[in-house]
Structures are given as structure tokens and as C-alpha cells.
Short mmCIF file of C-alpha atoms and ligand atoms in Angstrom, two decimals:
data_model
loop_
_atom_site.label_atom_id
_atom_site.label_comp_id
_atom_site.label_asym_id
_atom_site.label_seq_id
_atom_site.Cartn_x
_atom_site.Cartn_y
_atom_site.Cartn_z
CA MET A 16 24.05 -72.35 -111.04
CA GLN A 17 24.76 -71.97 -114.73
CA ARG A 18 21.67 -70.87 -116.67
CA ILE A 19 20.87 -72.03 -120.22
CA ILE A 20 18.96 -69.51 -122.34
CA LEU A 21 17.56 -69.83 -125.86
CA HIS A 22 16.92 -66.83 -128.11
CA ILE A 23 14.57 -67.45 -131.01
CA ASP A 24 14.11 -65.05 -133.92
CA LEU A 25 12.01 -65.78 -137.00
CA ASP A 26 13.72 -65.26 -140.36
CA SER A 27 12.55 -62.24 -142.42
CA PHE A 28 9.27 -62.69 -140.59
CA TYR A 29 6.72 -60.51 -142.45
CA ALA A 30 8.25 -61.27 -145.85
CA SER A 31 8.28 -65.03 -145.20
CA LEU A 32 4.61 -64.91 -144.19
CA GLU A 33 3.66 -63.09 -147.37
CA GLU A 34 5.67 -65.54 -149.47
CA LEU A 35 3.81 -68.40 -147.84
CA ARG A 36 0.39 -67.05 -148.70
CA HIS A 37 1.10 -65.50 -152.13
CA GLU A 38 2.18 -68.29 -154.43
CA ASN A 39 3.09 -65.84 -157.22
CA ILE A 40 5.90 -64.19 -155.20
CA ARG A 41 7.47 -67.35 -153.78
CA GLY A 42 11.20 -67.45 -154.41
CA LYS A 43 11.32 -63.83 -155.52
CA ALA A 44 12.87 -60.85 -153.77
CA VAL A 45 10.13 -59.52 -151.45
CA VAL A 46 9.86 -56.16 -149.69
CA ILE A 47 7.19 -55.38 -147.09
CA CYS A 48 6.30 -51.70 -146.78
CA VAL A 49 4.43 -49.34 -144.49
CA TYR A 50 2.99 -46.77 -146.87
CA SER A 51 2.41 -43.39 -145.23
CA GLY A 52 -0.10 -42.45 -147.92
CA ARG A 53 1.33 -39.01 -148.62
CA SER A 54 2.48 -39.99 -152.08
CA GLU A 55 2.63 -43.28 -153.94
CA ASP A 56 6.06 -44.30 -152.64
CA SER A 57 6.26 -42.45 -149.35
CA GLY A 58 6.84 -44.60 -146.30
CA ALA A 59 9.39 -47.06 -144.99
CA VAL A 60 10.43 -50.65 -145.54
CA SER A 61 9.31 -52.97 -142.70
CA THR A 62 11.49 -55.82 -143.82
CA ALA A 63 12.94 -57.50 -146.89
CA ASN A 64 13.52 -61.19 -147.50
CA TYR A 65 17.08 -62.44 -147.91
CA LYS A 66 16.94 -62.23 -151.71
CA ALA A 67 15.93 -58.57 -151.54
CA ARG A 68 18.66 -57.91 -148.94
CA GLU A 69 21.20 -58.97 -151.57
CA LEU A 70 20.16 -55.82 -153.46
CA GLY A 71 20.89 -53.72 -150.37
CA ILE A 72 17.24 -53.32 -149.35
CA LYS A 73 16.63 -53.39 -145.59
CA SER A 74 14.31 -52.46 -142.70
CA GLY A 75 13.76 -48.77 -142.08
CA MET A 76 14.84 -47.66 -145.56
CA PRO A 77 12.58 -45.22 -147.47
CA ILE A 78 10.42 -47.12 -149.99
CA SER A 79 11.58 -44.76 -152.75
CA LEU A 80 15.21 -45.79 -152.16
CA ALA A 81 14.26 -49.48 -152.07
CA LYS A 82 12.49 -49.04 -155.41
CA ARG A 83 15.59 -47.43 -156.90
CA LEU A 84 17.69 -50.39 -155.73
CA ALA A 85 15.09 -52.76 -157.20
CA LYS A 86 14.96 -51.00 -160.57
CA ASP A 87 14.88 -53.45 -163.50
CA LYS A 88 14.90 -56.38 -161.06
CA ASP A 89 12.06 -58.75 -160.28
CA VAL A 90 11.11 -57.50 -156.82
CA ALA A 91 7.66 -57.73 -155.19
CA PHE A 92 6.57 -54.78 -153.01
CA LEU A 93 3.69 -55.50 -150.62
CA PRO A 94 1.92 -53.45 -147.95
CA ASN A 95 2.24 -54.78 -144.41
CA ASP A 96 -0.66 -56.61 -142.75
CA ILE A 97 0.19 -56.39 -139.09
CA GLU A 98 -3.07 -57.99 -137.88
CA TYR A 99 -2.24 -61.14 -139.78
CA TYR A 100 1.39 -61.23 -138.61
CA ARG A 101 0.23 -60.84 -134.99
CA THR A 102 -2.10 -63.79 -135.23
CA VAL A 103 0.64 -66.06 -136.58
CA SER A 104 3.05 -64.65 -133.99
CA ASP A 105 0.61 -65.62 -131.22
CA ARG A 106 0.52 -69.18 -132.47
CA ILE A 107 4.31 -69.37 -132.65
CA MET A 108 4.66 -68.02 -129.12
CA GLU A 109 2.32 -70.78 -127.96
CA ILE A 110 4.61 -73.37 -129.57
CA LEU A 111 7.57 -71.85 -127.71
CA GLU A 112 5.69 -71.80 -124.41
CA GLU A 113 5.11 -75.52 -124.66
CA GLU A 114 8.86 -76.12 -124.66
CA THR A 115 9.89 -74.13 -121.59
CA ASP A 116 8.87 -73.03 -118.09
CA ILE A 117 9.88 -69.40 -118.52
CA MET A 118 9.46 -67.38 -121.69
CA GLN A 119 9.85 -63.67 -122.39
CA GLN A 120 8.53 -62.43 -125.70
CA VAL A 121 10.49 -59.33 -126.69
CA SER A 122 9.03 -58.49 -130.10
CA ILE A 123 6.56 -59.84 -132.63
CA ASP A 124 9.05 -62.51 -133.74
CA GLU A 125 11.53 -62.83 -130.88
CA SER A 126 11.58 -64.60 -127.54
CA TYR A 127 13.94 -65.66 -124.80
CA LEU A 128 13.40 -69.05 -123.18
CA ASP A 129 15.04 -70.05 -119.91
CA VAL A 130 15.48 -73.80 -120.33
CA THR A 131 17.84 -74.32 -117.38
CA LYS A 132 15.37 -76.62 -115.63
CA LYS A 133 13.82 -78.20 -118.71
CA SER A 134 17.27 -79.15 -120.03
CA ASN A 135 18.53 -80.39 -116.68
CA GLU A 136 21.32 -77.82 -117.04
CA ASN A 137 22.63 -79.80 -120.00
CA TRP A 138 23.71 -78.12 -123.27
CA ASN A 139 22.88 -81.16 -125.39
CA ASN A 140 19.36 -81.28 -124.03
CA ALA A 141 19.03 -77.55 -124.72
CA LYS A 142 20.10 -78.16 -128.30
CA LYS A 143 17.44 -80.86 -128.58
CA ILE A 144 14.81 -78.39 -127.35
CA ALA A 145 15.97 -75.92 -130.00
CA GLU A 146 15.69 -78.58 -132.69
CA ILE A 147 12.18 -79.52 -131.58
CA ILE A 148 11.16 -75.85 -131.71
CA LYS A 149 12.60 -75.39 -135.20
CA LYS A 150 10.85 -78.54 -136.41
CA LYS A 151 7.48 -77.58 -134.90
CA ILE A 152 7.57 -74.05 -136.34
CA LYS A 153 8.50 -75.44 -139.75
CA GLU A 154 5.83 -78.13 -139.70
CA GLN A 155 3.02 -76.11 -138.19
CA GLU A 156 3.65 -72.70 -139.74
CA GLY A 157 6.01 -73.36 -142.68
CA LEU A 158 8.54 -70.89 -141.30
CA THR A 159 12.21 -71.01 -140.42
CA CYS A 160 13.79 -69.35 -137.41
CA SER A 161 17.25 -68.89 -136.01
CA VAL A 162 18.08 -70.02 -132.51
CA GLY A 163 20.95 -68.99 -130.27
CA ILE A 164 21.91 -70.76 -127.06
CA GLY A 165 24.03 -69.21 -124.36
CA HIS A 166 24.28 -68.94 -120.59
CA ASN A 167 22.63 -65.52 -120.58
CA LYS A 168 20.31 -63.41 -122.75
CA LEU A 169 23.08 -61.34 -124.31
CA VAL A 170 25.08 -64.35 -125.49
CA ALA A 171 21.94 -66.19 -126.67
CA LYS A 172 20.91 -63.14 -128.71
CA MET A 173 24.36 -62.78 -130.24
CA ALA A 174 24.33 -66.50 -131.05
CA SER A 175 20.99 -66.37 -132.88
CA LYS A 176 22.22 -63.45 -134.96
CA HIS A 177 25.43 -65.29 -135.79
CA LYS A 178 23.88 -67.61 -138.37
CA LYS A 179 20.75 -66.55 -140.19
CA PRO A 180 18.50 -67.74 -141.74
CA ASP A 181 17.67 -71.15 -140.26
CA GLY A 182 20.63 -71.18 -137.90
CA LEU A 183 21.29 -72.94 -134.60
CA THR A 184 24.32 -71.62 -132.75
CA ILE A 185 25.55 -72.58 -129.31
CA ILE A 186 28.05 -70.41 -127.48
CA LYS A 187 29.07 -72.10 -124.24
CA ASP A 188 30.71 -69.97 -121.57
CA THR A 189 34.09 -71.46 -122.48
CA GLU A 190 33.59 -70.29 -126.06
CA ILE A 191 32.56 -66.70 -125.39
CA LYS A 192 36.08 -65.34 -125.45
CA LYS A 193 36.81 -66.85 -128.84
CA PHE A 194 33.45 -65.76 -130.28
CA PHE A 195 33.98 -62.17 -129.15
CA GLU A 196 37.62 -61.99 -130.19
CA ASN A 197 37.18 -60.77 -133.75
CA LEU A 198 33.62 -59.54 -133.44
CA PRO A 199 33.31 -55.88 -134.52
CA ALA A 200 32.31 -53.81 -131.46
CA SER A 201 29.37 -52.44 -133.48
CA LYS A 202 27.90 -55.96 -133.64
CA ILE A 203 27.57 -56.30 -129.86
CA HIS A 204 23.87 -56.31 -129.06
CA GLY A 205 22.79 -52.88 -127.82
CA VAL A 206 25.81 -50.97 -129.14
CA GLY A 207 24.34 -48.35 -131.46
CA GLY A 208 25.70 -45.97 -134.08
CA LYS A 209 26.64 -43.14 -131.70
CA THR A 210 28.54 -45.42 -129.31
CA THR A 211 30.32 -47.09 -132.22
CA LYS A 212 31.53 -43.69 -133.40
CA VAL A 213 33.09 -42.89 -130.01
CA LEU A 214 34.61 -46.38 -129.78
CA ASP A 215 36.06 -45.86 -133.23
CA GLU A 216 37.65 -42.59 -132.14
CA LEU A 217 39.26 -44.47 -129.25
CA GLY A 218 40.68 -47.02 -131.70
CA ILE A 219 38.38 -49.78 -130.42
CA LYS A 220 37.45 -52.04 -133.30
CA THR A 221 36.52 -55.41 -131.82
CA ALA A 222 34.69 -56.64 -128.75
CA LYS A 223 38.06 -57.84 -127.44
CA ASP A 224 39.58 -54.34 -127.87
CA LEU A 225 36.68 -53.03 -125.80
CA ALA A 226 36.92 -55.73 -123.13
CA ASP A 227 40.63 -54.99 -122.64
CA PHE A 228 40.32 -51.19 -122.77
CA ASP A 229 41.28 -48.83 -119.95
CA VAL A 230 38.18 -48.51 -117.77
CA ASN A 231 39.11 -44.97 -116.68
CA ILE A 232 39.08 -43.64 -120.23
CA LEU A 233 35.76 -45.39 -120.92
CA GLU A 234 34.28 -43.83 -117.77
CA GLU A 235 35.49 -40.41 -118.87
CA LYS A 236 33.82 -40.80 -122.25
CA PHE A 237 30.59 -42.56 -121.30
CA GLY A 238 30.08 -42.08 -117.56
CA ARG A 239 30.47 -44.79 -114.96
CA ASN A 240 27.26 -46.77 -115.59
CA LYS A 241 27.50 -46.96 -119.34
CA ALA A 242 31.21 -47.77 -119.20
CA LYS A 243 30.43 -50.75 -116.95
CA LEU A 244 27.60 -51.85 -119.21
CA LEU A 245 29.83 -51.69 -122.28
CA LEU A 246 32.60 -53.66 -120.58
CA ASP A 247 30.11 -56.31 -119.42
CA LYS A 248 28.67 -56.59 -122.90
CA ALA A 249 32.11 -56.91 -124.49
CA ARG A 250 32.88 -59.74 -122.04
CA GLY A 251 29.54 -61.49 -122.60
CA ILE A 252 28.29 -60.75 -119.08
CA ASP A 253 24.54 -60.28 -118.52
CA ASP A 254 22.71 -61.17 -115.32
CA SER A 255 19.24 -60.02 -116.42
CA PRO A 256 16.60 -62.71 -115.89
CA VAL A 257 14.20 -64.07 -118.49
CA GLU A 258 11.02 -62.41 -117.28
CA GLN A 259 7.83 -64.32 -117.81
CA LYS A 260 5.07 -61.96 -118.96
CA GLU A 261 1.41 -62.85 -118.74
CA ARG A 262 -0.11 -63.45 -122.13
CA GLN A 263 -2.58 -60.79 -123.23
CA GLN A 264 -4.48 -62.56 -125.95
CA ILE A 265 -5.23 -65.95 -127.43
CA SER A 266 -6.26 -66.35 -131.04
CA ARG A 267 -6.95 -69.07 -133.56
CA LEU A 268 -6.99 -68.75 -137.34
CA GLY A 269 -8.09 -71.34 -139.90
CA THR A 270 -8.44 -71.69 -143.67
CA LEU A 271 -11.90 -72.37 -145.08
CA LYS A 272 -12.27 -75.38 -147.38
CA GLU A 273 -13.16 -72.98 -150.17
CA ASP A 274 -13.60 -69.21 -150.50
CA THR A 275 -17.09 -68.45 -149.26
CA ASP A 276 -19.52 -65.82 -147.99
CA ASP A 277 -21.87 -68.36 -146.46
CA VAL A 278 -22.51 -67.59 -142.78
CA VAL A 279 -23.25 -71.20 -141.82
CA THR A 280 -20.06 -72.57 -143.39
CA ILE A 281 -17.89 -69.85 -141.89
CA PHE A 282 -19.47 -70.18 -138.47
CA GLU A 283 -18.88 -73.95 -138.51
CA LYS A 284 -15.17 -73.19 -138.93
CA ILE A 285 -15.31 -70.68 -136.08
CA LYS A 286 -16.85 -73.31 -133.79
CA GLU A 287 -14.07 -75.72 -134.74
CA LEU A 288 -11.43 -73.10 -133.88
CA ALA A 289 -13.24 -72.33 -130.62
CA THR A 290 -12.93 -75.96 -129.46
CA ASP A 291 -9.15 -75.73 -129.60
CA MET A 292 -9.07 -72.24 -128.15
CA LYS A 293 -11.22 -73.29 -125.19
CA LYS A 294 -8.56 -75.77 -124.10
CA LYS A 295 -5.96 -73.02 -124.11
CA ILE A 296 -8.21 -70.65 -122.13
CA GLU A 297 -8.77 -73.36 -119.51
CA LYS A 298 -5.08 -74.14 -119.32
CA GLU A 299 -4.13 -70.50 -118.87
CA LYS A 300 -6.95 -70.01 -116.34
CA VAL A 301 -7.89 -66.63 -117.77
CA SER A 302 -11.08 -64.70 -118.23
CA PHE A 303 -11.46 -62.17 -121.01
CA ARG A 304 -13.30 -58.96 -121.70
CA THR A 305 -12.98 -58.63 -125.46
CA ILE A 306 -13.89 -61.05 -128.22
CA SER A 307 -12.90 -60.47 -131.84
CA LEU A 308 -13.64 -61.86 -135.25
CA ILE A 309 -10.74 -61.89 -137.71
CA THR A 310 -11.54 -62.07 -141.41
CA ILE A 311 -9.16 -62.56 -144.30
CA ASP A 312 -10.78 -62.15 -147.71
CA THR A 313 -9.73 -63.50 -151.10
CA ALA A 314 -7.61 -60.40 -151.73
CA LEU A 315 -5.87 -61.37 -148.45
CA LYS A 316 -7.04 -58.23 -146.67
CA THR A 317 -7.25 -58.81 -142.91
CA GLN A 318 -9.89 -57.09 -140.81
CA THR A 319 -10.72 -57.39 -137.14
CA ARG A 320 -14.04 -56.61 -135.48
CA SER A 321 -14.24 -56.62 -131.71
CA GLU A 322 -16.83 -56.42 -129.01
CA THR A 323 -16.33 -55.64 -125.33
CA ILE A 324 -18.23 -58.08 -123.18
CA GLN A 325 -18.87 -58.93 -119.54
CA VAL A 326 -15.88 -60.73 -118.08
CA THR A 327 -16.13 -64.43 -118.84
CA ASN A 328 -14.05 -67.57 -119.26
CA ASP A 329 -16.80 -69.32 -121.18
CA LEU A 330 -16.01 -69.06 -124.88
CA ASP A 331 -19.19 -70.91 -125.92
CA SER A 332 -21.33 -68.24 -124.32
CA VAL A 333 -19.85 -65.52 -126.53
CA LEU A 334 -19.93 -67.42 -129.83
CA PRO A 335 -23.34 -65.86 -130.70
CA ILE A 336 -21.60 -62.46 -130.48
CA VAL A 337 -18.96 -63.66 -132.92
CA LYS A 338 -21.75 -64.86 -135.19
CA SER A 339 -23.42 -61.46 -135.21
CA LEU A 340 -20.06 -59.77 -135.90
CA LEU A 341 -19.71 -62.12 -138.84
CA GLU A 342 -23.21 -61.44 -140.12
CA ARG A 343 -22.63 -57.72 -139.96
CA PHE A 344 -19.29 -58.05 -141.72
CA LEU A 345 -20.85 -60.05 -144.57
CA GLU A 346 -23.74 -57.61 -144.90
CA GLU A 347 -21.39 -54.66 -145.16
CA ASN A 348 -19.02 -56.48 -147.53
CA SER A 349 -21.50 -58.22 -149.80
CA GLU A 350 -18.99 -58.39 -152.66
CA LYS A 351 -16.38 -60.21 -150.57
CA LYS A 352 -15.69 -63.87 -149.95
CA LEU A 353 -13.55 -65.12 -147.08
CA ARG A 354 -10.51 -67.33 -147.42
CA ARG A 355 -9.57 -67.54 -143.74
CA VAL A 356 -11.32 -66.77 -140.50
CA GLY A 357 -10.24 -66.42 -136.91
CA ILE A 358 -11.26 -65.56 -133.36
CA ARG A 359 -9.40 -63.81 -130.61
CA ALA A 360 -10.04 -63.42 -126.89
CA SER A 361 -8.18 -60.55 -125.26
CA ASN A 362 -8.20 -58.02 -122.44
CA PHE A 363 -7.43 -60.74 -119.91
CA ILE A 364 -8.02 -61.06 -116.23
CA TYR A 365 -5.90 -63.70 -114.57
CA LYS A 366 -7.28 -65.91 -111.84
CA LYS A 367 -5.45 -64.18 -109.00
CA GLU A 368 -6.79 -60.82 -110.10
CA GLN A 369 -10.29 -62.28 -110.45
CA LYS A 370 -10.40 -63.27 -106.79
CA THR A 371 -9.58 -59.73 -105.82
CA LEU A 372 -12.38 -58.47 -108.02
CA GLY A 373 -14.77 -60.94 -106.36
CA ASP A 374 -13.84 -59.52 -102.96
CA PHE A 375 -15.39 -56.17 -103.80
P1 LIG B 430 13.43 -58.58 -137.28
O1 LIG B 430 13.47 -59.88 -136.56
O2 LIG B 430 14.40 -57.52 -136.89
O3 LIG B 430 13.63 -58.80 -138.84
P2 LIG B 430 13.15 -60.00 -139.77
O4 LIG B 430 12.48 -61.08 -138.99
O5 LIG B 430 12.38 -59.44 -140.91
O6 LIG B 430 14.52 -60.52 -140.36
P3 LIG B 430 15.67 -61.39 -139.63
O7 LIG B 430 15.73 -62.67 -140.41
O8 LIG B 430 16.91 -60.58 -139.77
O9 LIG B 430 15.25 -61.60 -138.21
O10 LIG B 430 12.00 -57.95 -137.13
C1 LIG B 430 10.80 -58.74 -137.13
C2 LIG B 430 9.71 -58.06 -137.94
O11 LIG B 430 9.47 -56.76 -137.40
C3 LIG B 430 10.08 -57.85 -139.39
O12 LIG B 430 9.76 -58.96 -140.22
C4 LIG B 430 9.31 -56.61 -139.74
C5 LIG B 430 9.17 -55.84 -138.44
N1 LIG B 430 10.09 -54.67 -138.44
C6 LIG B 430 9.60 -53.44 -138.85
O13 LIG B 430 8.41 -53.31 -139.18
N2 LIG B 430 10.46 -52.38 -138.88
C7 LIG B 430 11.77 -52.48 -138.54
O14 LIG B 430 12.52 -51.47 -138.61
C8 LIG B 430 12.27 -53.76 -138.12
C9 LIG B 430 13.72 -53.93 -137.73
C10 LIG B 430 11.40 -54.82 -138.08
MG1 LIG B 431 13.34 -61.85 -137.24
#
């Protein structure tokens, strides 16, 4: 049976999220940083939007270097707010889950979906699923993503990288050879800097050069296992399954009608979010051991306060705990007003596991 796999990767994820919520930086070059705190500019770049990438700024680069590249240009530098990105990521992963039977999230903004069954083993249907996903993410979260479709994870990943941002690329098995022909070997997923250097020394420039290379020489250089892996990769071969992982948290985030520090108004919003979250908890058949309140103030600072509780699947029963977390937060931050608020249930026990616990 021929599998059909989708790889989805959000475009300049953290930077796009910040652009969405800070009107004043929309359309500008944006750089998201993790400041180490040692000196004003020490730390590394998390990501840069596509406009900032045109200046040569990219993930992993020291902030000081990024600032040099941005000198005299209109570039916004922002600290990263991982709590916020995680919450949006959770929502996006839920959208993806709705469109497939098997999903494997591999990073905060990346997932593989096995749509073999859902698409009836039909490429056109798979493309339609990809289009629905892109539309839903755009409509519900205001974000673009790039999707790759292939008959395994490797090819799907290479396809999503092929056209970014907002791409949709299909590489059918009959097209792999052509796609890989002129592809630099360094662009094969999983081929890093060190390997590229050795390949270079061997005169291997493209994926095709690698695929056609003498296996004995590769084995001599890399050892038997890695040589096989490299050859498979260069030929677009990958048998690894899309592995469904159990979800570890469910969260909901909402915007308040106006910035406020009024407990009653904020708690009303929390109850509204809880109604939707309850449906998801029932559907997933999970119980949870931790409940959290997520607050985003008018300066867009995100904070999370959590409480460990007795295992439950009844969200209503723990809403009073969320309320007291909120009251405490407002007491301790009397100068702050909230713009957004959220709740999260985590530390899950799945139904199967629960039965075992009950046996004790
Ligand atoms: P990526 O998907 O690698 O990058 P991206 O989404 O910003 O851009 P692209 O359009 O090329 O996909 O990573 C997802 C997020 O992970 C990214 O927005 C920020 C974070 N990240 C880091 O914090 N450090 C890193 O070195 C990388 C690569 C990513
Ligand atoms: Mg991305």
C-alpha cells in the first residue's frame, strides 16, 4: 500500500504571532530573541520573519550580529514569549487532528499527518485536505503555513520546505527522482554541516550524485549504517511511520471585550472558554492533574499559574480553583489589566491508564 503523508510547518511562527498581536510592527522586519540577560544584547535569535531574513538575519544567530545587520534599517526586536506561542500551537494542533486519523507533532510548529485512509489513497483528496488545513489555520488563527505532501515523511518534509511561505507542494513517487536531481546534498533533510563537508570532499554536490555514488566508499567514510541512511535519503526512501502521540495538554485562550482587572468579567470569559474545553476533554477521554490560569496583560506579558489537583475529568469542579488563582493574580498585580485570558488542563491520565489505577 502506498502511504500519503502531509508535513505542515507554520511560516516564521513566533514572528508571525508577534506581528499579529502588535499592530505597530505589522509589515516590518521582525526578529524574536531569547535574551540571556548577561548584557543588553547577549542571547540568540529565535526566528526572524521573511523581511528580516532578507537582511541575512536568521535563527540561532547572536542578537548582537542581528543588530549589526539591522543597523539603520527599520527592524523590530522582541523578546520571545514561549507560553503564548505554546497556547496557539496547541490550538493549531487541534485543527490538524480534526483532519486526520494519525498525527505526529514534531515541534512547536510542525506535524506529520498520515492521511492514507482519510484521502482514500488519492493524491487529489490529500491536496484537498491540505487546502482545508491552510484555510482553517488562516481563518481561525490568521497564520500561514507551508504544506508538503509525499508518500513518506522524508519526502513530505522536503516538499514543505520547497516553497515557503504559504506553499503547498506535492511530490508523488514518480516525481521524486526529478525533484532530487539538482537538489544540493546539503538540503536533504537530516544532512548536517559535518556530513556535507565529507560529501563535498568526495565530489558529491547533489542528491543525485549521492544516490549514484559507490556504496563501498560511502561505507568506508561513514560506516555501514550511516552510509545506508544517506543513500536512502538521497533516493527519497523512508519507511518510518507517523507515530501518534497522546496529547499532554488542552488549553483555550480568549480575548476580553476590553482590557480589565474585574474578576467577575474575567471569570465570565473563563467559564465561556471552559464550555468549549469540556467538549474536547470528553472527546479525548482524559483526566487531568494540573489546572492552570494563563494571563496576558496589556503589555502583552504572558504568565501562567498552576495548581496540582486530585485527578479529575470534571472541569466545572475545578473552576473555583481557577477563580482563586485569578483573584490572587489580580491582588499581586494591582496595577495590571488583562487583555486575554486562558485555561489549561495538563498532566493527563488516559482512560486505559485510569482503569489500571482503579485496580489498585
Ligand atoms: P521553524 O519552523 O524552524 O522556523 P519558523 O517557523 O520561524 O520559520 P519557517 O517559515 O522557516 O518555518 O521553527 C519554529 C519556531 O521555533 C520558530 O518560529 C522559533 C523557534 N526556533 C527557535 O527558537 N530557535 C531555533 O533555532 C529555531 C530553528 C526555531
Ligand atoms: Mg516553521
